[in-house]
Amino acid sequence: MWDVVVVGARVAGAATALLQARQGARVLLVDRVRFPSDTLSTHQVQPAGIDILERWGLLKALGDAPGHERVRFDIDGTLIEGAFPGGGRLYSPRRTVLDTALVQAAADAGAEVVQGYHVAGLLRDDDGRVTGIRGRDGSEHRAGLVVGADGKHSLVAREVRARTVVEAPVRTVASYSYWEGVEIGHGELYHRPGRAVAAFPTNGGLTMVYACAPVGEFDEWRRDPEAGLVQTLDRCGDLGDRVRAGKRVERVRTTNDLPNRIREATGPGWALVGDARMVMDPVTAQGISNALRDAEQVADRTRMFRITQRIARLTPPGGILRPLLKAVARSDAATTRFLGIFAGTVTTALPWGGRSRTPRAACPR
Ligand SMILES: Cc1cc2nc3c(=O)[nH]c(=O)nc-3n(C[C@H](O)[C@H](O)[C@H](O)COP(=O)(O)OP(=O)(O)OC[C@H]3O[C@@H](n4cnc5c(N)ncnc54)[C@H](O)[C@@H]3O)c2cc1C
């Protein structure tokens, strides 16, 4: 019996498993793929997402992707170029790098990670409450909480019939690829009538180049995605020339599978995080940061729930808790963090490590 089973082990799932395991929960993290594994994503992580990784001590998950304090945003000829607030940095790590590092971090924190495991359905009790997962191989795993981090076509969301709260039509078709030898400093963003473009340095000295067009142009665009991509760059100053001076080193990926949808996030025995909960057009590059934020929100709720169950037992602090509390009492800084947990202003301190003995205590309801 697990406290938490997480379905999907990329940014939302690995991060959720990591934080739950750091709280001392028994966590199973499964994914049908094996890491390192790529996925369709142009992978800019906004400064808000980078702040989260930094708070978790995981900046190393970015590998050798360069960080950018400045960005150049050309909106139909109006140039907005400058620094992010508070010295924030944007990075664009390959998903083969970022996701693999997060999976490893979850395992290091104590989560059991099973790769190549395809979830086929959910288990339920007589009241319809979700109680676990069933694999394609027929295996079953029971849990106090099942987290669907299984992306925009989430099986978990489908099985629990999570309601769609907001939905908008698909608006764009997106293409991107990787070039070496492109002269580029910090990230560049362009908006032109009917087009948006981004070019960002990423791991291994490569530059990721992305362009999108209205989804109605999909058939025409996919006949020659490279031409669509590179010709679009010619609308962006000398970017087309700079990209052509380099060498494309990977295939051009193109997709119109870009839904815009927000689903309800929790129900009896289940929660959704990442794209399973909210997916939107990548033109604003928010999905990865949202996924990390979701993991933190679930962790905050479950942590306070577990702490409250512990305190509500009204038993004297046992085990390592008593010396820990004495150490907190001796330090002004630790006391401030301790009080911050109850004040709701400290989210990362975990003074109540140790395993939950009542698996249902993992449910955030
Ligand atoms: C073209 C494109 C460009 C993008 N660019 C950016 C960008 O620049 N910046 C940004 O922040 N976001 C971007 N995004 C969005 C970003 O990729 C997603 O928001 C992010 O990947 C969501 O992460 P996730 O962990 O929720 O889901 P996913 O990354 O979709 O991972 C879901 C995982 O669940 C697993 N899974 C699914 N079903 C099962 C099952 N039944 N059993 C076991 N495992 C299962 C899958 O194998 C997968 O590994 C882009 C998206 C696209 C399509």
XYZ file of C-alpha atoms and ligand atoms in Angstrom:
418
model
C 0.000 0.000 0.000
C 1.436 3.369 -1.075
C 0.605 6.780 0.347
C 0.795 8.268 -3.152
C 0.961 6.751 -6.636
C 1.947 9.212 -9.387
C 1.117 8.358 -13.014
C 3.522 10.100 -15.418
C 7.117 10.946 -14.515
C 7.955 14.143 -16.380
C 7.982 17.659 -14.946
C 4.646 17.422 -13.100
C 4.898 13.800 -11.977
C 8.572 13.549 -11.040
C 8.309 16.859 -9.145
C 5.202 15.688 -7.289
C 6.843 12.376 -6.362
C 9.980 14.185 -5.246
C 8.139 16.524 -2.871
C 5.869 13.793 -1.493
C 8.867 11.531 -0.859
C 10.722 14.382 0.839
C 7.748 14.628 3.210
C 8.309 11.009 4.152
C 5.366 9.589 2.185
C 5.648 6.173 0.528
C 5.567 7.104 -3.150
C 5.339 5.050 -6.342
C 6.166 6.951 -9.557
C 5.403 5.193 -12.850
C 5.767 6.075 -16.519
C 5.240 4.062 -19.678
C 8.475 5.479 -21.147
C 12.057 5.014 -20.006
C 14.294 7.998 -19.287
C 16.146 9.749 -20.860
C 13.170 10.294 -23.123
C 12.294 13.292 -25.265
C 8.819 14.745 -25.686
C 7.311 17.441 -27.896
C 8.298 20.634 -26.102
C 10.348 23.735 -26.806
C 11.143 23.720 -23.081
C 11.664 27.320 -22.000
C 11.371 27.420 -18.219
C 10.236 30.833 -16.998
C 12.071 32.511 -14.093
C 9.183 31.491 -11.783
C 9.884 27.821 -12.582
C 13.620 28.337 -12.144
C 12.984 29.890 -8.700
C 11.073 26.730 -7.753
C 13.904 24.450 -8.920
C 16.365 26.590 -6.986
C 14.236 26.354 -3.809
C 14.236 22.570 -4.196
C 18.050 22.546 -4.646
C 17.702 21.295 -8.217
C 19.328 23.878 -10.479
C 21.642 21.074 -11.592
C 18.623 19.572 -13.401
C 19.187 22.255 -16.073
C 22.481 20.665 -17.120
C 24.615 22.963 -19.277
C 21.666 25.004 -20.608
C 22.657 28.680 -20.403
C 20.530 31.054 -18.313
C 19.313 34.415 -19.578
C 18.660 37.487 -17.462
C 17.521 39.415 -20.500
C 15.181 38.718 -23.356
C 14.466 40.492 -26.625
C 10.797 40.662 -27.566
C 9.967 42.134 -30.964
C 6.204 42.615 -31.226
C 5.454 43.552 -34.807
C 8.345 46.023 -34.880
C 8.038 47.326 -31.321
C 11.153 46.198 -29.487
C 10.865 45.323 -25.799
C 14.295 44.305 -24.563
C 15.380 44.093 -20.978
C 15.846 42.158 -17.772
C 13.393 39.993 -15.853
C 12.230 41.332 -12.473
C 14.374 40.539 -9.427
C 17.328 39.249 -11.432
C 15.279 36.230 -12.577
C 16.704 33.983 -15.284
C 15.045 32.010 -18.036
C 16.554 28.657 -19.106
C 15.672 26.348 -21.948
C 16.816 22.852 -20.878
C 16.203 19.858 -23.165
C 13.495 17.614 -21.755
C 15.895 14.667 -22.067
C 18.013 16.518 -19.490
C 15.412 18.133 -17.202
C 12.930 15.250 -16.939
C 15.655 12.652 -16.404
C 17.215 14.724 -13.619
C 13.828 15.179 -11.904
C 13.125 11.431 -12.071
C 16.537 10.784 -10.522
C 15.868 13.402 -7.821
C 12.539 11.704 -6.987
C 14.320 8.357 -6.670
C 17.054 9.943 -4.529
C 14.325 11.336 -2.232
C 13.020 7.797 -1.694
C 10.271 7.415 -4.330
C 10.039 4.008 -5.988
C 10.351 4.675 -9.723
C 9.059 2.140 -12.248
C 9.799 2.988 -15.886
C 8.183 1.198 -18.829
C 5.002 0.746 -16.746
C 1.790 1.463 -18.674
C -1.214 2.266 -16.504
C -4.360 0.713 -17.994
C -6.976 1.742 -15.423
C -7.781 2.813 -11.872
C -8.948 0.809 -8.846
C -11.955 2.010 -6.830
C -13.743 1.077 -3.632
C -17.499 0.527 -3.309
C -18.097 4.271 -2.906
C -16.303 5.018 -6.173
C -13.265 6.458 -4.406
C -10.026 5.923 -6.361
C -7.826 3.478 -4.432
C -5.001 2.661 -6.840
C -3.845 1.799 -10.359
C -3.869 -1.268 -12.594
C -1.066 -1.821 -15.089
C -1.309 -3.306 -18.580
C 0.653 -6.228 -17.156
C -2.254 -6.897 -14.755
C -0.382 -5.704 -11.641
C -2.222 -3.553 -9.097
C -0.931 -0.884 -6.712
C -3.148 0.542 -3.970
C -2.696 4.089 -2.687
C -4.259 6.737 -0.466
C -3.916 9.224 -3.331
C -3.486 8.690 -7.085
C -1.971 11.699 -8.861
C -2.549 11.998 -12.602
C 0.555 13.646 -14.066
C -0.028 11.876 -17.342
C -0.266 14.835 -19.658
C -2.920 16.458 -21.810
C -4.502 13.129 -22.860
C -4.574 11.988 -19.225
C -5.983 8.501 -18.624
C -6.498 9.409 -14.964
C -8.622 12.458 -15.897
C -10.634 10.347 -18.320
C -11.211 7.518 -15.843
C -12.357 9.814 -13.019
C -14.406 11.862 -15.508
C -12.774 15.089 -14.372
C -14.964 17.949 -15.526
C -13.616 20.520 -17.956
C -13.871 23.919 -16.308
C -12.660 26.088 -19.189
C -11.928 25.176 -22.793
C -10.898 27.111 -25.900
C -10.336 25.893 -29.474
C -6.933 24.839 -30.790
C -5.405 27.982 -32.256
C -1.950 27.206 -33.629
C 0.292 24.713 -35.380
C 3.855 24.639 -34.015
C 7.166 23.571 -35.558
C 10.625 23.528 -34.051
C 14.068 22.022 -34.366
C 17.678 22.385 -33.238
C 20.582 24.079 -34.981
C 24.269 24.295 -34.173
C 26.482 27.254 -35.006
C 23.757 29.939 -34.738
C 24.960 33.362 -33.637
C 22.657 34.188 -30.734
C 23.139 35.858 -27.348
C 20.081 35.713 -25.133
C 16.635 34.457 -26.115
C 14.782 36.152 -28.961
C 10.990 36.316 -29.343
C 9.054 37.728 -32.309
C 5.393 38.311 -33.019
C 4.349 38.980 -36.596
C 0.846 38.973 -38.071
C -0.092 35.253 -38.180
C 3.234 34.097 -36.745
C 5.176 33.835 -33.482
C 8.842 32.836 -33.262
C 11.255 31.958 -30.480
C 14.963 31.168 -30.607
C 16.746 30.066 -27.431
C 20.170 28.577 -26.708
C 19.857 25.157 -25.044
C 22.058 22.278 -23.874
C 25.060 21.116 -25.882
C 25.602 24.521 -27.538
C 22.483 24.081 -29.707
C 19.809 26.652 -30.485
C 16.132 25.686 -30.368
C 14.135 27.529 -33.025
C 10.311 27.513 -32.898
C 7.627 29.069 -35.064
C 3.857 28.832 -34.954
C 1.078 29.707 -37.385
C -2.734 29.686 -37.298
C -4.001 26.089 -37.077
C -5.993 26.579 -40.306
C -2.642 26.532 -42.158
C -1.763 23.065 -40.794
C -2.201 21.109 -44.059
C -0.148 23.600 -46.048
C 2.462 23.925 -43.276
C 3.050 20.192 -42.831
C 3.739 19.682 -46.557
C 7.120 21.326 -45.917
C 7.537 22.189 -42.220
C 11.184 23.212 -42.597
C 10.294 25.755 -45.296
C 7.419 27.055 -43.144
C 9.764 27.398 -40.184
C 12.784 28.943 -41.931
C 10.763 31.254 -44.208
C 8.975 32.572 -41.120
C 12.366 33.479 -39.648
C 12.952 35.815 -42.605
C 10.192 37.997 -41.177
C 12.355 38.454 -38.057
C 15.244 40.751 -38.998
C 18.404 38.758 -39.741
C 17.324 35.699 -37.712
C 16.685 33.664 -40.881
C 20.212 34.409 -42.165
C 21.776 33.562 -38.799
C 19.896 30.245 -38.593
C 20.740 29.322 -42.210
C 24.411 30.027 -41.443
C 24.226 27.248 -38.857
C 23.401 23.554 -39.361
C 20.163 21.825 -38.463
C 21.070 18.752 -36.412
C 17.656 17.245 -35.665
C 14.426 16.704 -37.584
C 11.742 19.391 -37.636
C 8.885 18.438 -35.321
C 5.419 19.738 -36.103
C 2.170 19.422 -34.167
C -1.358 20.762 -34.088
C -2.151 18.761 -30.934
C -2.253 21.955 -28.876
C -5.468 22.012 -26.824
C -6.471 24.738 -24.370
C -8.280 23.312 -21.342
C -8.547 23.558 -17.552
C -9.970 20.560 -15.671
C -11.157 20.248 -12.085
C -8.103 19.262 -10.075
C -9.178 16.889 -7.286
C -11.796 14.331 -6.270
C -12.076 11.386 -3.876
C -8.672 9.703 -3.898
C -7.298 11.548 -6.944
C -5.611 14.763 -8.013
C -4.408 16.097 -11.368
C -1.222 18.100 -11.939
C 0.547 19.599 -14.944
C -1.025 19.318 -18.394
C -3.534 16.775 -17.067
C -4.990 19.656 -15.033
C -4.328 22.675 -17.270
C -2.962 22.659 -20.793
C -2.623 25.641 -23.076
C -1.016 26.745 -26.296
C 2.787 26.772 -25.856
C 3.092 30.245 -27.407
C 3.577 31.730 -23.920
C 5.815 28.852 -22.655
C 4.082 28.369 -19.309
C 3.459 24.595 -19.069
C 6.655 23.496 -17.321
C 6.508 26.260 -14.711
C 2.815 25.475 -14.117
C 3.649 21.793 -13.640
C 6.308 22.595 -11.023
C 3.886 24.958 -9.277
C 1.176 22.273 -9.224
C 3.545 19.790 -7.601
C 4.331 22.343 -4.920
C 0.657 23.121 -4.300
C -0.253 19.448 -3.838
C 2.769 19.071 -1.553
C 1.739 22.092 0.536
C -1.763 20.721 1.035
C -0.737 17.145 1.826
C 2.066 18.323 4.083
C -0.198 20.531 6.191
C -2.802 17.744 6.230
C -0.221 15.245 7.531
C 1.168 17.724 10.068
C -2.345 18.460 11.306
C -3.128 14.722 11.690
C 0.075 14.346 13.709
C -0.652 17.306 15.976
C -4.357 16.443 16.367
C -3.370 13.129 17.960
C -2.381 15.298 20.955
C 0.369 12.878 21.916
C 3.775 14.031 23.209
C 6.371 14.476 20.429
C 8.284 11.196 20.107
C 11.241 9.885 18.103
C 13.437 12.544 16.538
C 10.708 15.160 16.931
C 11.581 16.118 20.521
C 15.307 16.838 19.856
C 14.277 18.555 16.615
C 11.889 20.872 18.463
C 14.554 21.656 21.051
C 16.968 22.543 18.241
C 14.326 24.806 16.682
C 13.776 26.513 20.053
C 17.506 27.314 20.309
C 17.732 29.022 16.917
C 16.029 32.302 15.967
C 16.210 31.448 12.264
C 14.738 27.966 12.760
C 12.019 29.414 15.004
C 11.044 31.889 12.284
C 10.844 29.070 9.704
C 8.874 26.913 12.149
C 6.330 29.682 12.710
C 6.274 30.337 8.960
C 4.908 26.842 8.347
C 1.783 27.640 10.357
C 1.670 31.158 8.959
C 1.591 29.657 5.463
C 4.611 31.650 4.340
C 7.250 28.892 4.465
C 6.723 26.113 1.960
C 9.920 24.109 1.934
C 10.809 23.333 5.561
C 9.924 19.751 6.404
C 10.325 19.309 10.155
C 7.798 16.484 10.295
C 9.615 13.926 8.208
C 8.716 10.323 8.912
C 6.194 8.133 7.246
C 2.467 8.644 7.421
C 0.956 5.620 9.138
C -2.522 6.241 7.806
C -2.353 6.196 4.021
C -5.630 8.077 3.643
C -3.956 10.988 5.364
C -2.331 11.567 1.962
C -5.646 12.762 0.508
C -5.763 16.560 0.119
C -9.558 16.853 0.413
C 5.245 22.078 -29.236
C 5.233 22.364 -27.754
C 6.081 23.321 -27.229
C 6.083 23.589 -25.863
N 6.936 24.530 -25.368
C 6.946 24.811 -24.046
C 7.859 25.761 -23.505
O 8.681 26.360 -24.201
N 7.818 25.997 -22.157
C 6.917 25.376 -21.351
O 6.898 25.657 -20.147
N 6.053 24.466 -21.829
C 6.052 24.165 -23.154
N 5.195 23.222 -23.648
C 4.269 22.581 -22.705
C 5.007 21.541 -21.873
O 5.680 20.647 -22.718
C 3.985 20.798 -21.013
O 3.239 21.754 -20.268
C 4.673 19.845 -20.064
O 5.325 18.829 -20.786
C 3.644 19.209 -19.130
O 4.307 18.295 -18.315
P 3.518 17.092 -17.632
O 4.517 16.423 -16.746
O 2.248 17.583 -17.062
O 3.063 16.139 -18.836
P 3.893 15.425 -19.979
O 5.176 16.131 -20.239
O 2.941 15.268 -21.115
O 4.239 13.988 -19.371
C 3.244 13.031 -19.164
C 3.910 11.683 -18.928
O 2.880 10.754 -18.578
C 3.187 9.517 -19.179
N 1.940 8.758 -19.341
C 0.826 9.134 -20.026
N -0.113 8.173 -19.951
C 0.423 7.159 -19.222
C -0.052 5.886 -18.816
N -1.288 5.452 -19.139
N 0.754 5.085 -18.082
C 2.004 5.505 -17.736
N 2.500 6.708 -18.093
C 1.726 7.527 -18.823
C 3.815 9.882 -20.525
O 4.630 8.816 -20.997
C 4.619 11.128 -20.152
O 5.965 10.817 -19.863
C 5.195 22.905 -25.006
C 4.332 21.937 -25.524
C 4.350 21.656 -26.886
C 3.439 20.599 -27.422
